[in-house]
Short mmCIF file of C-alpha atoms and ligand atoms in Angstrom, two decimals:
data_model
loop_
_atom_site.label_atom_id
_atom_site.label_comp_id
_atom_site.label_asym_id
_atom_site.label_seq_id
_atom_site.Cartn_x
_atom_site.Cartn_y
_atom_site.Cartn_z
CA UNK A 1 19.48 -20.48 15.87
CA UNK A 2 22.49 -22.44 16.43
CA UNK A 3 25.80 -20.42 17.09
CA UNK A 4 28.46 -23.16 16.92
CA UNK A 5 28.90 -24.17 13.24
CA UNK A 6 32.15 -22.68 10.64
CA UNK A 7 34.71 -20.45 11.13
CA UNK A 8 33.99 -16.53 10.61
CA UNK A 9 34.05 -14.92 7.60
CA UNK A 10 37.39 -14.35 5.97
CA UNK A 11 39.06 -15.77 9.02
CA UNK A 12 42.42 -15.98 7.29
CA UNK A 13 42.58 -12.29 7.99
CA UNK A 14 41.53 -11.88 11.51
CA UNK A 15 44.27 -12.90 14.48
CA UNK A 16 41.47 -12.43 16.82
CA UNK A 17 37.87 -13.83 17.23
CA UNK A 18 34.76 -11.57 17.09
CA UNK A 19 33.88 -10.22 20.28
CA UNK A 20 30.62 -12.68 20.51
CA UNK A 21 28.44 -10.04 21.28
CA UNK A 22 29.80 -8.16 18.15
CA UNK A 23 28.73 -11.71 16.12
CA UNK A 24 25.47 -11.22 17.07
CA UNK A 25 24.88 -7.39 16.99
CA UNK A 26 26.61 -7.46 13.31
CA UNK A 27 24.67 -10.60 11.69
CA UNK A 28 21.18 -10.16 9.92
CA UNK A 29 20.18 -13.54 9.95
CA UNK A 30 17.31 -12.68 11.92
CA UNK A 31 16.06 -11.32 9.43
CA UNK A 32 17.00 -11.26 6.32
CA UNK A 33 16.27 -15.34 6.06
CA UNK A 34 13.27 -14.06 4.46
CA UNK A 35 14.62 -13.06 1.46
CA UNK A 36 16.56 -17.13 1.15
CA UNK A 37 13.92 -17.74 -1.99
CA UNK A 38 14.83 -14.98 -3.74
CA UNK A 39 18.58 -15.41 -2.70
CA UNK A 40 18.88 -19.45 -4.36
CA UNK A 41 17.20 -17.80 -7.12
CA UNK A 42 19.49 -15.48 -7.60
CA UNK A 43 22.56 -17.96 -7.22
CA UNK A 44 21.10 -20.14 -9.46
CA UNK A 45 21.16 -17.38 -12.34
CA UNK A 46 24.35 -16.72 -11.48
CA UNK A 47 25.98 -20.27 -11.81
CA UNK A 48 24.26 -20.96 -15.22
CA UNK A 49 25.70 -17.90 -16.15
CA UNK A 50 29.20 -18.73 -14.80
CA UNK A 51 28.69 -21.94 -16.51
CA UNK A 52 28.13 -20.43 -20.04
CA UNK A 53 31.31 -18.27 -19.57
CA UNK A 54 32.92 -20.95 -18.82
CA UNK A 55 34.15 -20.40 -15.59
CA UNK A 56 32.21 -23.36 -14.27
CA UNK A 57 32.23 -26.94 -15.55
CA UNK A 58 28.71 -27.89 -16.50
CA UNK A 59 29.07 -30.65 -13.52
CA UNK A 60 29.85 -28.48 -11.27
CA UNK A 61 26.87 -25.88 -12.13
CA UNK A 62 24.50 -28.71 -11.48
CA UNK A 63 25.78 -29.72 -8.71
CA UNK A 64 25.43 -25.99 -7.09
CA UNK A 65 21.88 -26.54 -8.80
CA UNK A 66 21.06 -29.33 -7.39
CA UNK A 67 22.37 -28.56 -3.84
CA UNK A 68 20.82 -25.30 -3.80
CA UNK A 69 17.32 -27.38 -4.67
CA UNK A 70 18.13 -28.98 -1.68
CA UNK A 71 18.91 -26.00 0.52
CA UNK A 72 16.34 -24.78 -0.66
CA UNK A 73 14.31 -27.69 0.53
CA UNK A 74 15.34 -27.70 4.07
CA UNK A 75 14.72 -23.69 4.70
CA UNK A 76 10.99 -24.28 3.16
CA UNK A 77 10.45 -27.18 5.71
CA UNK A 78 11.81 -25.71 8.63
CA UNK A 79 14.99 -28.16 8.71
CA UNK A 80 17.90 -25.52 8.15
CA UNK A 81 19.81 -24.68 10.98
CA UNK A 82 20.32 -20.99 10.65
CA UNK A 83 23.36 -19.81 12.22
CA UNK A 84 24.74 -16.13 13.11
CA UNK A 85 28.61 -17.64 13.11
CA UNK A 86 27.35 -17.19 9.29
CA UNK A 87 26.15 -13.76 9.71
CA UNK A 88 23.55 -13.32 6.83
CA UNK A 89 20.92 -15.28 4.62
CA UNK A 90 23.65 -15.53 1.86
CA UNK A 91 26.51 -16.94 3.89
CA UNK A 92 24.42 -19.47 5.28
CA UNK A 93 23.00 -20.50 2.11
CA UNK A 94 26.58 -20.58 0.95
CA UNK A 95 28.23 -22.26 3.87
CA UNK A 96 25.06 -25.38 3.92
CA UNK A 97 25.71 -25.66 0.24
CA UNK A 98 29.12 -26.26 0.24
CA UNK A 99 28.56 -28.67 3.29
CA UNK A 100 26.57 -30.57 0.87
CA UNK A 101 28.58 -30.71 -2.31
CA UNK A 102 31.72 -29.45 -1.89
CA UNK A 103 34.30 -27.60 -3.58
CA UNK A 104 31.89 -26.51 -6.35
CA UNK A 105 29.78 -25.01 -3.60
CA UNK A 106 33.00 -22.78 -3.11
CA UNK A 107 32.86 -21.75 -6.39
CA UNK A 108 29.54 -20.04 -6.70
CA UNK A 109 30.93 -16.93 -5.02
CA UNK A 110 33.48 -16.40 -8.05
CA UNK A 111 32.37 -13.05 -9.52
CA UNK A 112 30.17 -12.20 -7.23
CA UNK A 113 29.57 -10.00 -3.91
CA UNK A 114 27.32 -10.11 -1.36
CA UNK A 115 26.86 -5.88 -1.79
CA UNK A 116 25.63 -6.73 -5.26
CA UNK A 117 23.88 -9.84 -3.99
CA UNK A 118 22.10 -8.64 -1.64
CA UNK A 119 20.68 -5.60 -3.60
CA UNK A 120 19.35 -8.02 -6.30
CA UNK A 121 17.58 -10.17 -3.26
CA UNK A 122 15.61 -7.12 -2.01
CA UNK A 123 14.61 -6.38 -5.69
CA UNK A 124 13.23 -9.71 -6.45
CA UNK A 125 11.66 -9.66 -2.88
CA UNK A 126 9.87 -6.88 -3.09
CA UNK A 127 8.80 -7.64 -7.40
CA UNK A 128 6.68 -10.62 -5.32
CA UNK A 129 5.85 -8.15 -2.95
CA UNK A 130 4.25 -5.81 -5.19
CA UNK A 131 2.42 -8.30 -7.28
CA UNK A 132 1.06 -9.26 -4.04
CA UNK A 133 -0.23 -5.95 -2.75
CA UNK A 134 -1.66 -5.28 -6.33
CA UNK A 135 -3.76 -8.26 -6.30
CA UNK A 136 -4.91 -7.39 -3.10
CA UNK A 137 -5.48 -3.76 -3.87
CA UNK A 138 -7.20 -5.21 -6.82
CA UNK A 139 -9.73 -7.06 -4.62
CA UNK A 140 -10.46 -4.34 -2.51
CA UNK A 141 -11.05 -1.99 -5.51
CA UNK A 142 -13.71 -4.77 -6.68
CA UNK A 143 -15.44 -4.91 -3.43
CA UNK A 144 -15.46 -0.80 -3.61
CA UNK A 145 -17.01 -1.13 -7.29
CA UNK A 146 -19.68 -3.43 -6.77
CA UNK A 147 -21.27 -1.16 -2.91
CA UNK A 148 -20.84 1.40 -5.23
CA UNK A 149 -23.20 -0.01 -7.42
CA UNK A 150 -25.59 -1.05 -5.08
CA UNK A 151 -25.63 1.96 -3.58
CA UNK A 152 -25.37 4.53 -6.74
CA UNK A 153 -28.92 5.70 -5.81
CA UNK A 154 -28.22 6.01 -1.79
CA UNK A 155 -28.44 9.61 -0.57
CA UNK A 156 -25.96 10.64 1.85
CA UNK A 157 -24.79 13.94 3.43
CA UNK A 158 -21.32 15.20 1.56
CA UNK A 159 -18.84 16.53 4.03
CA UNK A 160 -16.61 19.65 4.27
CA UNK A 161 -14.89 20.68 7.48
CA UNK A 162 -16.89 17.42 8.64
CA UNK A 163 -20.09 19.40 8.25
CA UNK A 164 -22.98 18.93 6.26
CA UNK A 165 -22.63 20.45 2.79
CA UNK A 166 -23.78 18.71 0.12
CA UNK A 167 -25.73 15.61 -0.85
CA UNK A 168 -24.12 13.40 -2.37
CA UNK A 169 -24.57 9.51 -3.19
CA UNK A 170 -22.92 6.53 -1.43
CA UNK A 171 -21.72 5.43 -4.26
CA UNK A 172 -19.94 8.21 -5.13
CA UNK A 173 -18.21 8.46 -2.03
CA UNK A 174 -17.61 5.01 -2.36
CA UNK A 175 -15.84 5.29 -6.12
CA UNK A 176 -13.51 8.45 -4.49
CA UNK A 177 -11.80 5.51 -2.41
CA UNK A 178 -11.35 3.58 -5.77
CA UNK A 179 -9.98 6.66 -7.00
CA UNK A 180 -7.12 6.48 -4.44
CA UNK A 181 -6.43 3.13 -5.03
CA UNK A 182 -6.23 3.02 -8.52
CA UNK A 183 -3.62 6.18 -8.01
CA UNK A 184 -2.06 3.48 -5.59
CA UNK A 185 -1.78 0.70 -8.42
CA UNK A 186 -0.49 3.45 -10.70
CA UNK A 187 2.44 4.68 -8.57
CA UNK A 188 3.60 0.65 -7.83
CA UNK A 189 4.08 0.01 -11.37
CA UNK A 190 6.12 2.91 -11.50
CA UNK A 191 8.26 2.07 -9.35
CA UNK A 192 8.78 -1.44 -10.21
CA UNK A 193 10.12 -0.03 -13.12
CA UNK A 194 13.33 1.16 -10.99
CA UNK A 195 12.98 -1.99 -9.29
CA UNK A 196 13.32 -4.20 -11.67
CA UNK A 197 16.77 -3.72 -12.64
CA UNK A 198 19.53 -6.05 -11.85
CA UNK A 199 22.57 -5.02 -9.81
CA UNK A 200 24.01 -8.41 -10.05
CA UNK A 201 27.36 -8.43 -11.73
CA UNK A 202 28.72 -4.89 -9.89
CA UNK A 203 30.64 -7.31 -7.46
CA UNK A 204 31.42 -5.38 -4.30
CA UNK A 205 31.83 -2.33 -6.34
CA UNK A 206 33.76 -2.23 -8.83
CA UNK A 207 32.54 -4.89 -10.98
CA UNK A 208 34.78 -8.18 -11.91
CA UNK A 209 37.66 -8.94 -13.85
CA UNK A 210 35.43 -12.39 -15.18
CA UNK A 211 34.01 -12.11 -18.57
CA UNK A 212 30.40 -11.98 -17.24
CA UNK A 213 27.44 -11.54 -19.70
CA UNK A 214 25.19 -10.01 -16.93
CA UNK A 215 22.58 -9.89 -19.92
CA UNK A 216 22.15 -14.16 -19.24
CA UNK A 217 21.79 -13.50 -15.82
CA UNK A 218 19.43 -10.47 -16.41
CA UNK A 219 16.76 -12.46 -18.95
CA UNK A 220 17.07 -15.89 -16.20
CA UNK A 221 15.70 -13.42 -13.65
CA UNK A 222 13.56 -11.53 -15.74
CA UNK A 223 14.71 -8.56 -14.79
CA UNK A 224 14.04 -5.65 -17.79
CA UNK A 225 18.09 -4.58 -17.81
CA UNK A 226 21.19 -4.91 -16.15
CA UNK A 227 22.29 -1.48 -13.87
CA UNK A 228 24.29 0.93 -15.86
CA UNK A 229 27.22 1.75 -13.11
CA UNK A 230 28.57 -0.54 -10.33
CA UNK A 231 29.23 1.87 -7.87
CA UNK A 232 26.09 2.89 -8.26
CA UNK A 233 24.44 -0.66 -8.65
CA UNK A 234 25.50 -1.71 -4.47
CA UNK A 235 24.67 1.67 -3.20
CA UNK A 236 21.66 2.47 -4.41
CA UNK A 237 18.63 1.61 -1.95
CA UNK A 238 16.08 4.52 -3.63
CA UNK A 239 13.76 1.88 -5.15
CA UNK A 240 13.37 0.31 -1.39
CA UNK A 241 12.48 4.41 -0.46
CA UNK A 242 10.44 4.99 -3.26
CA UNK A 243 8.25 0.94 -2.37
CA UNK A 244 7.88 2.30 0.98
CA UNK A 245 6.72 5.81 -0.05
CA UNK A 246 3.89 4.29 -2.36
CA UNK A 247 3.69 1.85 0.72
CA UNK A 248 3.02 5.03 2.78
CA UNK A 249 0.50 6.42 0.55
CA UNK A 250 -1.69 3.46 0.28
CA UNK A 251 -1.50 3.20 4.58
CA UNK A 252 -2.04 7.05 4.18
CA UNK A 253 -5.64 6.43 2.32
CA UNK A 254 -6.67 3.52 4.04
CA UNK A 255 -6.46 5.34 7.42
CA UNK A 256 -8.73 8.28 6.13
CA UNK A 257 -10.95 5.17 4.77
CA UNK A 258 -10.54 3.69 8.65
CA UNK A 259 -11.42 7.54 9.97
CA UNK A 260 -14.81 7.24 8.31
CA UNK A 261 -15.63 4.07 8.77
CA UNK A 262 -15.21 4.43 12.29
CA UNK A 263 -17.43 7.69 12.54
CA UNK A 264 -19.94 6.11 10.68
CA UNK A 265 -20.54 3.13 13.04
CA UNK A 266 -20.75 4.80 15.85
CA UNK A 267 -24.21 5.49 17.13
CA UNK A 268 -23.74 9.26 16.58
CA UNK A 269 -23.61 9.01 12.81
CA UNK A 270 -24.97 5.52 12.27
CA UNK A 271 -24.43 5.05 8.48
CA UNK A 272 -22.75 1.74 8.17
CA UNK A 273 -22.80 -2.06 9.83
CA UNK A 274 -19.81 -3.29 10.21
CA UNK A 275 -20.22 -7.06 10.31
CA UNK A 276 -19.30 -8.79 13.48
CA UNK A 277 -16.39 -10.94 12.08
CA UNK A 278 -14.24 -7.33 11.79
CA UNK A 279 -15.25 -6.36 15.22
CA UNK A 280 -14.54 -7.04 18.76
CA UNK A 281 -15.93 -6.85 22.03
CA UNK A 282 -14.56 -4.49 25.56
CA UNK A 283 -13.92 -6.79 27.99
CA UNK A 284 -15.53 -4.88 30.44
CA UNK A 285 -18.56 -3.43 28.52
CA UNK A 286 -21.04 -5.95 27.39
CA UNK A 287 -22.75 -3.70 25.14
CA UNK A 288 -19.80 -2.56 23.02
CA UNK A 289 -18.85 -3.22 19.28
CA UNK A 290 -15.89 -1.82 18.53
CA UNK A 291 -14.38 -1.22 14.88
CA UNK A 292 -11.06 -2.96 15.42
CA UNK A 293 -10.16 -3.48 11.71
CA UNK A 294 -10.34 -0.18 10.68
CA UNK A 295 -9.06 1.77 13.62
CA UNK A 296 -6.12 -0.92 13.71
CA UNK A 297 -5.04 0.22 9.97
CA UNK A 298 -5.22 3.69 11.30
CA UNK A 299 -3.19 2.96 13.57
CA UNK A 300 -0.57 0.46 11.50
CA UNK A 301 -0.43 3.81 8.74
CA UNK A 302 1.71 5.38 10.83
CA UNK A 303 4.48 2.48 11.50
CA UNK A 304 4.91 2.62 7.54
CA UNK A 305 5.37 6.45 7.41
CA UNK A 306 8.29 5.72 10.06
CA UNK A 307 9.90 3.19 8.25
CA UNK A 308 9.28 5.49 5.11
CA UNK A 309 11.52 8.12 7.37
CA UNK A 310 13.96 5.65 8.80
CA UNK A 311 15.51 4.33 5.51
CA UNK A 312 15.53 8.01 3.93
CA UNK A 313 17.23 8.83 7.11
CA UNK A 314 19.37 5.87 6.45
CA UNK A 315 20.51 6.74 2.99
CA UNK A 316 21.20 10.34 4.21
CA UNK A 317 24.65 11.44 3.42
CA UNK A 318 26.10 7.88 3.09
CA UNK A 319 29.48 7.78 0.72
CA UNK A 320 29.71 5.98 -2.12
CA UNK A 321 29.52 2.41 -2.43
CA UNK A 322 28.28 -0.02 -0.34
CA UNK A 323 28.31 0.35 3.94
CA UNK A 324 27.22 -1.96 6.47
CA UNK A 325 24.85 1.18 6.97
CA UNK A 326 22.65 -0.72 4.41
CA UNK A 327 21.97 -3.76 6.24
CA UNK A 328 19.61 -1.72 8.05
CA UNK A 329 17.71 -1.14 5.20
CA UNK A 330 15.79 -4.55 5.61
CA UNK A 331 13.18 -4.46 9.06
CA UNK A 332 11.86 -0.99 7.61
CA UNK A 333 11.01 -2.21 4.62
CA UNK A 334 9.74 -6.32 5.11
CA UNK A 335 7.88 -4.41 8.00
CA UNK A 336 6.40 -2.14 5.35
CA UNK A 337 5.68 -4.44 2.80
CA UNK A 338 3.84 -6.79 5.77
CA UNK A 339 1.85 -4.40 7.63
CA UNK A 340 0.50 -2.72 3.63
CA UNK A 341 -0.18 -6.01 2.89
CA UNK A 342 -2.24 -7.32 5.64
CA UNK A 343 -3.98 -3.82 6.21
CA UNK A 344 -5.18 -3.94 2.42
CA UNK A 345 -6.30 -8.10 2.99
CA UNK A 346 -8.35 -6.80 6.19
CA UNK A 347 -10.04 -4.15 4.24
CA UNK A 348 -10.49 -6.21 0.90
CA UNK A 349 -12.18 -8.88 3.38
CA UNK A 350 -13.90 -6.26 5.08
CA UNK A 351 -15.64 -4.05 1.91
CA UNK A 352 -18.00 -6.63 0.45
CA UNK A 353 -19.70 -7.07 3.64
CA UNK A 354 -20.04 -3.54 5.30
CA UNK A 355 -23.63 -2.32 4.27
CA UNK A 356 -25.40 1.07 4.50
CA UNK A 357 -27.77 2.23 6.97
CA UNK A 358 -29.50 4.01 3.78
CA UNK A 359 -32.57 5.79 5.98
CA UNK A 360 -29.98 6.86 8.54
CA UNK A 361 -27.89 8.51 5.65
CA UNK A 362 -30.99 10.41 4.36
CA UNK A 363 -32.35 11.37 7.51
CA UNK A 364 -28.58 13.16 7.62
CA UNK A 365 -28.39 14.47 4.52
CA UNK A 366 -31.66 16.48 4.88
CA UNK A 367 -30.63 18.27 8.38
CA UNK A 368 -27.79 21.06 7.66
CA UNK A 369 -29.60 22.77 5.04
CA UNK A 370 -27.30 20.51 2.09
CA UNK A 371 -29.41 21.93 -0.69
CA UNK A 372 -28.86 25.67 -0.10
CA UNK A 373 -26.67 25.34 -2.90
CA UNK A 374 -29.11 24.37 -5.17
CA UNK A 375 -31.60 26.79 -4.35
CA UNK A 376 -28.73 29.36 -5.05
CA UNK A 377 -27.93 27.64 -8.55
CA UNK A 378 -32.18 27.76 -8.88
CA UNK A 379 -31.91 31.34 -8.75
CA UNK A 380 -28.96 32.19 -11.04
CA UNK A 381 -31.17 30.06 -13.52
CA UNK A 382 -33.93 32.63 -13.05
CA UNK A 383 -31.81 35.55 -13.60
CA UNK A 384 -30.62 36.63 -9.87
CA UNK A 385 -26.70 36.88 -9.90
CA UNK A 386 -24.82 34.43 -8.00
CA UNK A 387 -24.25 37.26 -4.94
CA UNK A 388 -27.51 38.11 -4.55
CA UNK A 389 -29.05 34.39 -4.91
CA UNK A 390 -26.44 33.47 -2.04
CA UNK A 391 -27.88 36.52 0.10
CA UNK A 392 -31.57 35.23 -0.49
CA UNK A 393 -30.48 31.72 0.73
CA UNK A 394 -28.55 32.89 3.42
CA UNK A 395 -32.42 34.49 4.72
CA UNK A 396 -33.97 31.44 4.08
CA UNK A 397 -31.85 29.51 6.13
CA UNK A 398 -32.04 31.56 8.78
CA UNK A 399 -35.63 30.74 8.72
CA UNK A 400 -35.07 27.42 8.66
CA UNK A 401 -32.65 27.61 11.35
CA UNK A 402 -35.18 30.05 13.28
CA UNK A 403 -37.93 27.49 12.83
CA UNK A 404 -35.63 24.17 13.26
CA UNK A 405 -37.57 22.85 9.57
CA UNK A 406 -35.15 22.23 6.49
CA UNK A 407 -35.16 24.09 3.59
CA UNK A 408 -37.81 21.35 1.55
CA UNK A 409 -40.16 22.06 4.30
CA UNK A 410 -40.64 26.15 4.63
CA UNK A 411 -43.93 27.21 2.46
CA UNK A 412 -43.95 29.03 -1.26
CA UNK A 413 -45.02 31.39 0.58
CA UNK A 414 -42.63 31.79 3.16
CA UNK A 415 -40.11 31.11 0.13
CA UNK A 416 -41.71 33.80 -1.99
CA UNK A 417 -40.76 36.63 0.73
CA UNK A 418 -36.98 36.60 0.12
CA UNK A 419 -37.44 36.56 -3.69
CA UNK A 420 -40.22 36.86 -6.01
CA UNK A 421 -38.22 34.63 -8.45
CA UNK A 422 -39.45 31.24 -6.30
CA UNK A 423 -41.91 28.95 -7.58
CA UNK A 424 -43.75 25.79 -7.15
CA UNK A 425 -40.96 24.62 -9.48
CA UNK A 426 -38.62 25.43 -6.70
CA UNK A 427 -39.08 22.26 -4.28
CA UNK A 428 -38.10 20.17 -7.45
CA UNK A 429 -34.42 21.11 -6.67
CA UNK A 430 -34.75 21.63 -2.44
CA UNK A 431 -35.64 17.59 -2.80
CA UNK A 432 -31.88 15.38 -2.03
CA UNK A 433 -33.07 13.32 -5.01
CA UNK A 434 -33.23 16.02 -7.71
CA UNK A 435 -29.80 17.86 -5.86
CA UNK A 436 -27.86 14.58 -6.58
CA UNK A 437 -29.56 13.84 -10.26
CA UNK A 438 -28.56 17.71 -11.32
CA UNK A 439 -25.41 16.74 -10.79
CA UNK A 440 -24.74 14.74 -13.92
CA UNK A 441 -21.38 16.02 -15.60
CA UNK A 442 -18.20 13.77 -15.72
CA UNK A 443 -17.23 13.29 -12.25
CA UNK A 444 -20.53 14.52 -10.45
CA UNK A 445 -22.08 12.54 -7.88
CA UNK A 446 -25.70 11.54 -9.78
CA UNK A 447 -26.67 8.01 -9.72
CA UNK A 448 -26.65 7.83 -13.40
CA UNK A 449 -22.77 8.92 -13.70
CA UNK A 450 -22.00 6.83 -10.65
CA UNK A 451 -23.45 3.81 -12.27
CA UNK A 452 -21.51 4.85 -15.59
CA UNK A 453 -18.10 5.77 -13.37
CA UNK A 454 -18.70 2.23 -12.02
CA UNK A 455 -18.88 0.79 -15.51
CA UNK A 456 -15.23 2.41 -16.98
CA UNK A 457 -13.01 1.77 -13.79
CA UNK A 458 -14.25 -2.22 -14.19
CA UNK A 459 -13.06 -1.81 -17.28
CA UNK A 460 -9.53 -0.32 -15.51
CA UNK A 461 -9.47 -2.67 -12.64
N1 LIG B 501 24.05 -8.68 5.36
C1 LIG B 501 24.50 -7.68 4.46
C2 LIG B 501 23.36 -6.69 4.18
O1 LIG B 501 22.28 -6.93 4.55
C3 LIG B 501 24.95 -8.29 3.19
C4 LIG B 501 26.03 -7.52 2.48
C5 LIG B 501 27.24 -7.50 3.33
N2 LIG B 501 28.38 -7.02 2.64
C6 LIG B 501 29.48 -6.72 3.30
N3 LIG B 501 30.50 -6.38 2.61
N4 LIG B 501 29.54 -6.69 4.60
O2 LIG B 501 23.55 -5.66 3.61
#
């Protein structure tokens, strides 16, 4: 980062030179060079535009084309000499443009601000940035679809209070993470749809005397409209709060996804291999395998929710229009947008490889008495009312408990003493198999509705 190049900013008004540390604590350079793609893109609408209102000559609009091809150029091999005596992505942009082509390059600015610049960059930024994390989350949603699938008929222990309640079926558990993500999808269109509206054309804040069609401007960018109110246009950083909320969200289920994963390798529970590509060694342990992946997205979901607080924090009580307040607005959210992303490729690398320790997962979902339920339900059907049946079980467990030996495995007999409405018929629903297949109804956990579940969210996905 070189610090020597132009003059400041606006120079003409300033009798004094910024304080140097002041240059540097001020400029986002740093940073916000990440958004230069999406800032020549934006210039570029913006001098065809200024060209079709005829504020530019057509020579001069391709010469800011052409230079900005170029700028472009050098900041995508590494050859542009970013500078903080330029303060910010645009100024440098600006400054290296008109060092190539001259007065024209001094002309793109005409009509424009950087306040309503710089809120059209981080809109187009983070449009890429979404379509990114969908595809993503659309990847990991496949790789949750097709384990669910192989595993519709896999008997695991359900959970409540993280004890054993219910069976249930691995793929069922599997398709509740889908759920989640689809919800995720869902609420990232949405916002793009406050997103994708162009501030360009409010000027600092109060719009421009130019005859600007911000509607050219608006269809070259593809954005769906141009914003309704200036002032409103170079203030408003919601859609960066409402990205990072969904942002949160999606870190928010993956870390619950990372919480089980990581019980489930561990020796106690034993359900799932995690292949050793997502896992590391200790360096003082030789025997360990440690879930990195997951327990390092469980750890990352909380950085997001922080940046999540940060910018509302940032917005908080901030007068109309734009204040230098906003520059702030841009670590939170790349960070955001970064760690969502990369947590989501782990995991959608991760998914198609983890498989389940299927006898382990039985084994479990026999101890804890999971089909007490059932035997309840078994009773209602043979005319006990639901009280009562849950008294009788209640005994029966207590048995079981008594004699260490599951439900499936007391005697008719020893059945038959706590109600005279048990029969043979009974160990039909004490069995995991017929407890999952019972439950067939739209959203129930039987192989046969998994299977069908699976089939409609392909279709969704
Ligand atoms: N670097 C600034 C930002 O990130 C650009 C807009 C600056 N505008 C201004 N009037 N100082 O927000």
């Amino acid at each position: 980062m070189s610090t020597d190049s132009n003059d400041k900013l606006s120079s003409a008004r300033f009798s004094q030179a910024t304080d140097a540390f002041v240059e540097i604590f001020t400029a986002s350079v740093d940073f916000d060079q990440r958004m230069a793609r999406h800032d020549i893109q934006g210039s570029k609408a913006h001098a065809a535009m200024l060209c079709e209102i005829g504020v530019l000559s057509e020579e001069e609009k391709n010469a800011i084309l052409t230079g900005l091809e170029q700028v472009g150029e050098e900041i995508a091999t590494g050859q542009f000499n970013w500078s903080v005596k330029q303060e910010d992505v645009h100024m440098n942009i600006e400054a290296r443009l008109t060092e190539l082509i001259g007065i024209a390059g001094k002309k793109l600015h005409t009509g424009r601000s950087r306040n309503d610049q710089v809120a059209t960059d981080i809109r187009l930024y983070l449009r890429d940035e979404i379509a990114a994390i969908e595809s993503e989350l659309q990847r990991l949603q496949n790789g949750l679809l097709d384990l669910a699938e192989q595993n519709a008929d896999t008997i695991m222990p359900g959970f409540t209070h993280l004890q054993v309640a219910q069976p249930v079926t691995f793929g069922h558990h599997l398709m509740a993470w889908f759920e989640m993500l689809q919800r995720d999808r869902e609420r990232l269109q949405d916002a793009l749809k406050r997103i994708n509206i162009m501030p360009l054309g409010a000027a600092a804040l109060a719009g421009t005397s130019y005859p600007i069609n911000r509607n050219i401007t608006c269809e070259i960018l593809g954005f769906d409209r141009p914003s309704s109110n200036s002032l409103d246009s170079v203030s408003d950083r919601d859609f960066a709060i409402e990205f990072t909320s969904a942002a949160s969200l999606i870190m928010m289920h993956l870390s619950r996804f990372s919480e089980e994963l990581v019980l489930w390798a561990s020796a106690q529970f034993d359900f799932i291999d995690i292949p050793d590509a997502f896992c590391t060694g200790s360096s003082i342990m030789p025997q360990k395998k440690n879930p990195d992946v997951p327990e390092l997205v469980r750890g990352k979901s909380g950085r997001v929710t922080g940046h999540l607080m940060s910018l509302l924090m940032l917005m908080k009580s901030q007068p109309l229009a734009y204040n230098k307040d906003n520059q702030e607005d841009k670590e939170p959210l790349f960070d955001a947008a970064d760690t969502v992303l990369n947590s989501l490729r782990a995991f959608a690398d991760m998914v198609p490889h983890l498989s389940a320790k299927k006898d382990n997962m039985y084994k479990a979902a026999k101890q804890g008495f999971s089909t007490a339920t059932d035997l309840a339900d078994y009773l209602v059907r043979k005319g006990a009312a639901f009280r009562d049946a849950h008294e009788i079980v209640g005994l029966a467990v207590k048995l079981g408990l008594d004699s260490k030996r599951d439900l499936a495995d007391l005697s008719l007999t020893e059945l038959q003493q706590f109600s005279d409405l048990i029969d043979r018929d009974v160990f039909q629903v004490l069995t995991l198999e017929g407890s999952v297949a019972s439950r067939k109804h739209i959203g129930g956990t039987a192989p046969d509705t998994v299977r069908a579940a699976v089939a409609i969210a392909r279709k969704a996905v």
